Amino acid sequence: MTKRMWAAGDLSLKPEQPGYFDVAYGDDPAQKLDIWLPDQTTQTYPTIFFIHGGGFISLDKRESESSPVVLEALNRGYAAVSINYRMLPQVHFEETIQDIQDALRFVIDHATDFQLNTTNLVVWGGSAGGYLALMAGLQRPQWVKRVVAWYPITDFPQIDTQLASNQLIQQFLPPRASDHDKTYVPATPLAENTEFPFHNTADSLDAQFVGDSLAHPSVKGLLASPINYLTPTMPPMLLQHGSGDEIIPMQQSVEFAVKAQRITQDHRIQCEIIPGAIHGSVLFMTPENYNHIFDWLSRKEH
């Protein structure tokens, strides 16, 4: 047996380059954002709006997978907006989703004040941030033109069932490629990869975020799940997930994409699986994958 693992990250940004920092988009102390600019000029820049992860309870707009994506965006001539939002235990999913929409509205309304071009606004996030990025694109397609979601939750009630299925299947498959990095640590709560329930407990972070148990069908579980908001007008989305993810199973992205393609009757919603990658893996942040994602963002047709 092995512990469930995820990447803790080891890079924290400091506001030492051009930009606007700790800008309030609401009245709560958590409702602040940073705007990072590629250089000190007066021009406007295409914009990536990045939402950090952290299980809906932790991390910050200058931590986690936010940091390397912000730096990559700046190196490629984009402005990057990284935001904080209200989290557990202060609020549930409705308020957190509203914070993202309020921050988007603020950025769009004040784009020229901050040298931002939001005509083709990209929303990008990982884990909890990937979930919130999907909800932003699904609920505000008139604002969001592209979404990149790394290892997101898309269907809260199904997470543990899918994890258990993967764990059973892996017993009969050849050993998968190992994914190792110094930033990988045992996930919270500490658990073996064979221990269930993992998400479907009364006090799990997901249950707290949804505001109801995930051990049984509930209206809140359905309302909190992006897979229930798919429409023919949704913007192009790229979901990437690791086959070795023992926190959020890859089926969350796969089933979202399959259902989305059935609804849109095209392939604007794409899902890609990174073999062996764990939750938050460094394999998402290779030069090759960044090139692939930014090429996808620059395509005229999807």
CSV table of N, CA and C in Angstrom, one decimal, residues 8-128:
chain,number,residue,atom,x,y,z
A,8,ALA,N,3.3,19.7,-3.5
A,8,ALA,CA,3.1,20.8,-2.6
A,8,ALA,C,3.6,22.1,-3.2
A,9,GLY,N,4.5,22.1,-4.2
A,9,GLY,CA,5.0,23.3,-4.8
A,9,GLY,C,6.0,23.9,-4.0
A,10,ASP,N,6.9,24.6,-4.6
A,10,ASP,CA,8.0,25.3,-3.8
A,10,ASP,C,8.4,26.6,-4.4
A,11,LEU,N,7.5,27.3,-5.1
A,11,LEU,CA,7.8,28.6,-5.7
A,11,LEU,C,6.7,29.6,-5.3
A,12,SER,N,7.2,30.7,-4.7
A,12,SER,CA,6.3,31.7,-4.3
A,12,SER,C,6.7,33.0,-5.0
A,13,LEU,N,5.7,33.7,-5.6
A,13,LEU,CA,6.0,34.9,-6.3
A,13,LEU,C,6.1,36.1,-5.4
A,14,LYS,N,7.0,37.1,-5.8
A,14,LYS,CA,7.1,38.3,-5.1
A,14,LYS,C,6.8,39.5,-6.0
A,15,PRO,N,6.1,40.5,-5.6
A,15,PRO,CA,5.7,41.6,-6.5
A,15,PRO,C,6.8,42.5,-6.8
A,16,GLU,N,7.8,42.0,-7.5
A,16,GLU,CA,9.0,42.8,-7.8
A,16,GLU,C,9.2,43.2,-9.2
A,17,GLN,N,8.1,43.1,-10.0
A,17,GLN,CA,8.2,43.4,-11.4
A,17,GLN,C,6.9,44.3,-11.7
A,18,PRO,N,6.8,44.8,-13.0
A,18,PRO,CA,5.7,45.6,-13.3
A,18,PRO,C,4.4,45.0,-13.0
A,19,GLY,N,3.4,45.8,-12.5
A,19,GLY,CA,2.1,45.3,-12.3
A,19,GLY,C,1.4,46.1,-11.2
A,20,TYR,N,0.2,45.5,-10.8
A,20,TYR,CA,-0.6,46.1,-9.8
A,20,TYR,C,-1.0,45.0,-8.8
A,21,PHE,N,-0.7,45.3,-7.5
A,21,PHE,CA,-0.8,44.2,-6.6
A,21,PHE,C,-1.8,44.4,-5.4
A,22,ASP,N,-2.4,43.4,-5.0
A,22,ASP,CA,-3.4,43.4,-3.9
A,22,ASP,C,-4.5,44.4,-4.2
A,23,VAL,N,-5.0,44.3,-5.4
A,23,VAL,CA,-6.1,45.2,-5.9
A,23,VAL,C,-7.4,44.6,-5.4
A,24,ALA,N,-8.2,45.4,-4.7
A,24,ALA,CA,-9.5,44.9,-4.2
A,24,ALA,C,-10.5,44.8,-5.2
A,25,TYR,N,-11.2,43.7,-5.4
A,25,TYR,CA,-12.4,43.6,-6.3
A,25,TYR,C,-13.7,43.4,-5.5
A,26,GLY,N,-13.6,43.4,-4.1
A,26,GLY,CA,-14.7,43.3,-3.2
A,26,GLY,C,-14.3,43.8,-1.9
A,27,ASP,N,-15.3,43.7,-0.9
A,27,ASP,CA,-15.0,44.3,0.4
A,27,ASP,C,-14.4,43.4,1.4
A,28,ASP,N,-14.4,42.1,1.1
A,28,ASP,CA,-13.8,41.2,2.0
A,28,ASP,C,-12.3,41.2,1.9
A,29,PRO,N,-11.5,41.0,2.9
A,29,PRO,CA,-10.0,41.0,2.8
A,29,PRO,C,-9.5,39.9,1.9
A,30,ALA,N,-10.2,38.9,1.7
A,30,ALA,CA,-9.8,37.8,0.8
A,30,ALA,C,-10.0,38.2,-0.7
A,31,GLN,N,-10.8,39.2,-1.0
A,31,GLN,CA,-11.2,39.5,-2.4
A,31,GLN,C,-10.2,40.5,-3.0
A,32,LYS,N,-9.0,39.9,-3.3
A,32,LYS,CA,-7.9,40.8,-3.8
A,32,LYS,C,-7.3,40.0,-5.0
A,33,LEU,N,-6.7,40.7,-5.9
A,33,LEU,CA,-6.0,40.1,-7.0
A,33,LEU,C,-4.7,40.9,-7.3
A,34,ASP,N,-3.8,40.1,-8.0
A,34,ASP,CA,-2.6,40.7,-8.5
A,34,ASP,C,-2.7,40.7,-10.0
A,35,ILE,N,-2.1,41.8,-10.6
A,35,ILE,CA,-2.0,41.9,-12.1
A,35,ILE,C,-0.5,42.0,-12.4
A,36,TRP,N,0.0,41.0,-13.1
A,36,TRP,CA,1.4,41.0,-13.5
A,36,TRP,C,1.5,41.3,-15.0
A,37,LEU,N,2.4,42.2,-15.3
A,37,LEU,CA,2.7,42.7,-16.6
A,37,LEU,C,4.0,42.2,-17.1
A,38,PRO,N,4.1,41.9,-18.4
A,38,PRO,CA,5.4,41.4,-19.0
A,38,PRO,C,6.6,42.4,-18.9
A,39,ASP,N,6.2,43.7,-19.0
A,39,ASP,CA,7.3,44.7,-19.0
A,39,ASP,C,6.6,46.1,-18.7
A,40,GLN,N,7.5,47.1,-18.5
A,40,GLN,CA,7.0,48.4,-18.1
A,40,GLN,C,6.8,49.3,-19.3
A,41,THR,N,5.7,49.1,-20.0
A,41,THR,CA,5.3,49.9,-21.1
A,41,THR,C,3.8,50.4,-20.9
A,42,THR,N,3.3,51.1,-21.9
A,42,THR,CA,2.0,51.6,-21.8
A,42,THR,C,1.0,50.8,-22.6
A,43,GLN,N,1.5,49.7,-23.3
A,43,GLN,CA,0.6,48.9,-24.2
A,43,GLN,C,-0.3,48.0,-23.3
A,44,THR,N,-1.3,47.5,-24.0
A,44,THR,CA,-2.2,46.5,-23.4
A,44,THR,C,-1.7,45.1,-23.8
A,45,TYR,N,-2.1,44.1,-23.0
A,45,TYR,CA,-1.6,42.7,-23.2
A,45,TYR,C,-2.7,41.7,-23.2
A,46,PRO,N,-2.6,40.7,-24.0
A,46,PRO,CA,-3.6,39.6,-23.9
A,46,PRO,C,-3.5,39.0,-22.5
A,47,THR,N,-4.6,38.6,-21.9
A,47,THR,CA,-4.7,38.3,-20.5
A,47,THR,C,-5.1,36.9,-20.2
A,48,ILE,N,-4.3,36.3,-19.2
A,48,ILE,CA,-4.7,35.0,-18.6
A,48,ILE,C,-5.1,35.3,-17.1
A,49,PHE,N,-6.2,34.8,-16.8
A,49,PHE,CA,-6.8,34.9,-15.4
A,49,PHE,C,-6.6,33.6,-14.8
A,50,PHE,N,-5.7,33.6,-13.7
A,50,PHE,CA,-5.4,32.3,-13.1
A,50,PHE,C,-6.0,32.2,-11.7
A,51,ILE,N,-6.5,31.0,-11.5
A,51,ILE,CA,-7.2,30.7,-10.2
A,51,ILE,C,-6.4,29.6,-9.5
A,52,HIS,N,-5.9,29.9,-8.3
A,52,HIS,CA,-5.1,28.9,-7.6
A,52,HIS,C,-6.0,27.8,-7.0
A,53,GLY,N,-5.3,26.6,-6.8
A,53,GLY,CA,-5.9,25.5,-6.1
A,53,GLY,C,-5.7,25.6,-4.6
A,54,GLY,N,-5.9,24.4,-3.9
A,54,GLY,CA,-5.7,24.3,-2.5
A,54,GLY,C,-6.9,23.7,-1.7
A,55,GLY,N,-7.7,22.9,-2.4
A,55,GLY,CA,-8.7,22.2,-1.8
A,55,GLY,C,-9.8,23.0,-1.2
A,56,PHE,N,-10.0,24.2,-1.8
A,56,PHE,CA,-11.0,25.2,-1.3
A,56,PHE,C,-10.8,25.7,0.1
A,57,ILE,N,-9.6,25.5,0.6
A,57,ILE,CA,-9.3,25.9,2.0
A,57,ILE,C,-8.0,26.6,2.2
A,58,SER,N,-7.1,26.5,1.3
A,58,SER,CA,-5.7,27.0,1.5
A,58,SER,C,-5.0,27.5,0.2
A,59,LEU,N,-3.8,28.0,0.4
A,59,LEU,CA,-2.9,28.5,-0.6
A,59,LEU,C,-3.4,30.0,-1.0
A,60,ASP,N,-2.7,30.5,-2.0
A,60,ASP,CA,-2.7,32.0,-2.2
A,60,ASP,C,-2.4,32.3,-3.6
A,61,LYS,N,-2.8,33.4,-4.1
A,61,LYS,CA,-2.6,33.8,-5.5
A,61,LYS,C,-1.1,33.9,-5.9
A,62,ARG,N,-0.2,33.8,-5.0
A,62,ARG,CA,1.2,33.8,-5.3
A,62,ARG,C,1.9,32.5,-5.0
A,63,GLU,N,1.1,31.5,-4.7
A,63,GLU,CA,1.6,30.2,-4.4
A,63,GLU,C,1.1,29.1,-5.3
A,64,SER,N,1.4,27.9,-5.0
A,64,SER,CA,0.9,26.7,-5.7
A,64,SER,C,1.2,26.8,-7.2
A,65,GLU,N,0.4,26.1,-8.0
A,65,GLU,CA,0.7,26.1,-9.5
A,65,GLU,C,0.5,27.5,-10.1
A,66,SER,N,0.0,28.4,-9.3
A,66,SER,CA,-0.2,29.8,-9.9
A,66,SER,C,1.2,30.4,-10.3
A,67,SER,N,2.2,30.1,-9.5
A,67,SER,CA,3.5,30.8,-9.7
A,67,SER,C,4.1,30.4,-11.0
A,68,PRO,N,4.3,29.2,-11.3
A,68,PRO,CA,5.0,28.9,-12.6
A,68,PRO,C,4.2,29.3,-13.8
A,69,VAL,N,2.8,29.2,-13.7
A,69,VAL,CA,2.0,29.6,-14.9
A,69,VAL,C,2.1,31.1,-15.1
A,70,VAL,N,2.1,31.9,-14.0
A,70,VAL,CA,2.2,33.3,-14.1
A,70,VAL,C,3.5,33.7,-14.8
A,71,LEU,N,4.6,33.0,-14.4
A,71,LEU,CA,5.9,33.3,-15.0
A,71,LEU,C,5.9,32.9,-16.5
A,72,GLU,N,5.3,31.8,-16.8
A,72,GLU,CA,5.3,31.3,-18.2
A,72,GLU,C,4.5,32.3,-19.0
A,73,ALA,N,3.4,32.7,-18.5
A,73,ALA,CA,2.5,33.7,-19.3
A,73,ALA,C,3.3,35.0,-19.5
A,74,LEU,N,4.0,35.5,-18.5
A,74,LEU,CA,4.8,36.7,-18.7
A,74,LEU,C,5.9,36.6,-19.7
A,75,ASN,N,6.5,35.4,-19.7
A,75,ASN,CA,7.6,35.2,-20.7
A,75,ASN,C,7.1,35.1,-22.1
A,76,ARG,N,5.8,34.8,-22.3
A,76,ARG,CA,5.2,34.7,-23.6
A,76,ARG,C,4.4,36.0,-24.0
A,77,GLY,N,4.6,37.0,-23.2
A,77,GLY,CA,3.9,38.3,-23.6
A,77,GLY,C,2.5,38.5,-23.1
A,78,TYR,N,2.0,37.7,-22.2
A,78,TYR,CA,0.7,37.8,-21.7
A,78,TYR,C,0.8,38.6,-20.4
A,79,ALA,N,-0.3,39.3,-20.0
A,79,ALA,CA,-0.5,39.7,-18.7
A,79,ALA,C,-1.2,38.6,-17.9
A,80,ALA,N,-0.9,38.5,-16.6
A,80,ALA,CA,-1.5,37.4,-15.8
A,80,ALA,C,-2.2,38.1,-14.6
A,81,VAL,N,-3.4,37.7,-14.4
A,81,VAL,CA,-4.2,38.1,-13.2
A,81,VAL,C,-4.3,36.9,-12.3
A,82,SER,N,-3.8,37.0,-11.1
A,82,SER,CA,-3.9,35.9,-10.1
A,82,SER,C,-4.8,36.4,-9.0
A,83,ILE,N,-5.7,35.6,-8.5
A,83,ILE,CA,-6.7,36.1,-7.6
A,83,ILE,C,-6.7,35.2,-6.3
A,84,ASN,N,-7.1,35.9,-5.2
A,84,ASN,CA,-7.6,35.2,-4.0
A,84,ASN,C,-9.1,35.3,-4.0
A,85,TYR,N,-9.7,34.4,-3.2
A,85,TYR,CA,-11.1,34.3,-3.1
A,85,TYR,C,-11.5,33.7,-1.7
A,86,ARG,N,-12.7,33.9,-1.3
A,86,ARG,CA,-13.1,33.4,0.0
A,86,ARG,C,-13.2,31.8,-0.1
A,87,MET,N,-12.8,31.2,1.0
A,87,MET,CA,-12.6,29.7,1.0
A,87,MET,C,-13.3,29.2,2.3
A,88,LEU,N,-13.2,27.9,2.5
A,88,LEU,CA,-13.6,27.3,3.7
A,88,LEU,C,-12.8,27.7,4.9
A,89,PRO,N,-13.3,27.8,6.1
A,89,PRO,CA,-14.7,27.5,6.5
A,89,PRO,C,-15.6,28.7,6.3
A,90,GLN,N,-15.2,29.8,5.7
A,90,GLN,CA,-16.0,31.0,5.7
A,90,GLN,C,-17.2,30.9,4.8
A,91,VAL,N,-17.1,30.2,3.7
A,91,VAL,CA,-18.1,30.2,2.7
A,91,VAL,C,-18.3,28.8,2.1
A,92,HIS,N,-19.3,28.6,1.3
A,92,HIS,CA,-19.5,27.3,0.5
A,92,HIS,C,-19.4,27.7,-1.0
A,93,PHE,N,-19.7,26.7,-1.8
A,93,PHE,CA,-19.4,26.8,-3.2
A,93,PHE,C,-20.1,28.0,-3.9
A,94,GLU,N,-21.3,28.3,-3.5
A,94,GLU,CA,-22.0,29.4,-4.2
A,94,GLU,C,-21.2,30.7,-4.0
A,95,GLU,N,-20.7,31.0,-2.8
A,95,GLU,CA,-20.0,32.3,-2.6
A,95,GLU,C,-18.7,32.3,-3.3
A,96,THR,N,-18.0,31.2,-3.3
A,96,THR,CA,-16.7,31.1,-4.0
A,96,THR,C,-16.8,31.3,-5.5
A,97,ILE,N,-17.8,30.7,-6.1
A,97,ILE,CA,-18.1,30.9,-7.5
A,97,ILE,C,-18.4,32.3,-7.8
A,98,GLN,N,-19.2,32.9,-6.9
A,98,GLN,CA,-19.6,34.4,-7.1
A,98,GLN,C,-18.3,35.2,-7.0
A,99,ASP,N,-17.4,34.9,-6.1
A,99,ASP,CA,-16.1,35.7,-6.1
A,99,ASP,C,-15.4,35.7,-7.4
A,100,ILE,N,-15.3,34.5,-8.0
A,100,ILE,CA,-14.6,34.4,-9.3
A,100,ILE,C,-15.3,35.3,-10.3
A,101,GLN,N,-16.7,35.2,-10.4
A,101,GLN,CA,-17.4,36.1,-11.3
A,101,GLN,C,-17.2,37.5,-11.0
A,102,ASP,N,-17.2,37.9,-9.7
A,102,ASP,CA,-17.0,39.3,-9.4
A,102,ASP,C,-15.6,39.8,-9.8
A,103,ALA,N,-14.6,38.9,-9.6
A,103,ALA,CA,-13.3,39.3,-10.0
A,103,ALA,C,-13.2,39.4,-11.5
A,104,LEU,N,-13.8,38.5,-12.3
A,104,LEU,CA,-13.8,38.6,-13.7
A,104,LEU,C,-14.5,39.9,-14.2
A,105,ARG,N,-15.6,40.2,-13.6
A,105,ARG,CA,-16.3,41.4,-14.0
A,105,ARG,C,-15.5,42.7,-13.7
A,106,PHE,N,-14.8,42.7,-12.6
A,106,PHE,CA,-13.9,43.8,-12.2
A,106,PHE,C,-12.8,43.9,-13.2
A,107,VAL,N,-12.1,42.8,-13.6
A,107,VAL,CA,-11.0,42.9,-14.5
A,107,VAL,C,-11.5,43.4,-15.9
A,108,ILE,N,-12.6,42.9,-16.3
A,108,ILE,CA,-13.2,43.3,-17.6
A,108,ILE,C,-13.5,44.8,-17.6
A,109,ASP,N,-14.2,45.2,-16.5
A,109,ASP,CA,-14.7,46.6,-16.4
A,109,ASP,C,-13.5,47.6,-16.3
A,110,HIS,N,-12.4,47.2,-15.7
A,110,HIS,CA,-11.2,48.1,-15.5
A,110,HIS,C,-10.0,47.7,-16.4
A,111,ALA,N,-10.2,47.0,-17.4
A,111,ALA,CA,-9.1,46.4,-18.2
A,111,ALA,C,-8.2,47.5,-18.7
A,112,THR,N,-8.7,48.6,-19.2
A,112,THR,CA,-7.8,49.7,-19.7
A,112,THR,C,-7.1,50.4,-18.6
A,113,ASP,N,-7.6,50.4,-17.4
A,113,ASP,CA,-6.9,51.0,-16.3
A,113,ASP,C,-5.6,50.2,-15.9
A,114,PHE,N,-5.6,48.9,-16.3
A,114,PHE,CA,-4.5,48.0,-15.8
A,114,PHE,C,-3.8,47.4,-17.0
A,115,GLN,N,-3.9,48.0,-18.2
A,115,GLN,CA,-3.2,47.6,-19.4
A,115,GLN,C,-3.6,46.2,-19.9
A,116,LEU,N,-4.8,45.8,-19.7
A,116,LEU,CA,-5.3,44.5,-20.1
A,116,LEU,C,-6.1,44.5,-21.3
A,117,ASN,N,-5.9,43.5,-22.2
A,117,ASN,CA,-6.8,43.3,-23.3
A,117,ASN,C,-7.6,42.0,-23.0
A,118,THR,N,-8.9,42.1,-22.7
A,118,THR,CA,-9.7,41.0,-22.3
A,118,THR,C,-10.6,40.5,-23.4
A,119,THR,N,-10.3,40.9,-24.6
A,119,THR,CA,-11.1,40.4,-25.8
A,119,THR,C,-11.1,38.9,-25.9
A,120,ASN,N,-10.0,38.3,-25.7
A,120,ASN,CA,-9.9,36.8,-25.7
A,120,ASN,C,-9.4,36.3,-24.4
A,121,LEU,N,-10.1,36.6,-23.4
A,121,LEU,CA,-9.7,36.3,-22.0
A,121,LEU,C,-9.7,34.8,-21.8
A,122,VAL,N,-8.5,34.4,-21.2
A,122,VAL,CA,-8.3,33.0,-20.9
A,122,VAL,C,-8.4,32.8,-19.4
A,123,VAL,N,-9.2,31.8,-18.9
A,123,VAL,CA,-9.2,31.5,-17.5
A,123,VAL,C,-8.6,30.1,-17.3
A,124,TRP,N,-7.6,30.0,-16.4
A,124,TRP,CA,-6.8,28.8,-16.2
A,124,TRP,C,-6.7,28.5,-14.7
A,125,GLY,N,-6.8,27.3,-14.4
A,125,GLY,CA,-6.7,26.9,-13.0
A,125,GLY,C,-6.3,25.5,-12.8
A,126,GLY,N,-5.8,25.1,-11.6
A,126,GLY,CA,-5.5,23.8,-11.3
A,126,GLY,C,-6.2,23.3,-10.0
A,127,SER,N,-6.7,22.0,-10.1
A,127,SER,CA,-7.3,21.4,-8.9
A,127,SER,C,-8.6,22.2,-8.6
A,128,ALA,N,-8.7,22.7,-7.3
A,128,ALA,CA,-9.8,23.6,-7.0
A,128,ALA,C,-10.0,24.7,-8.0
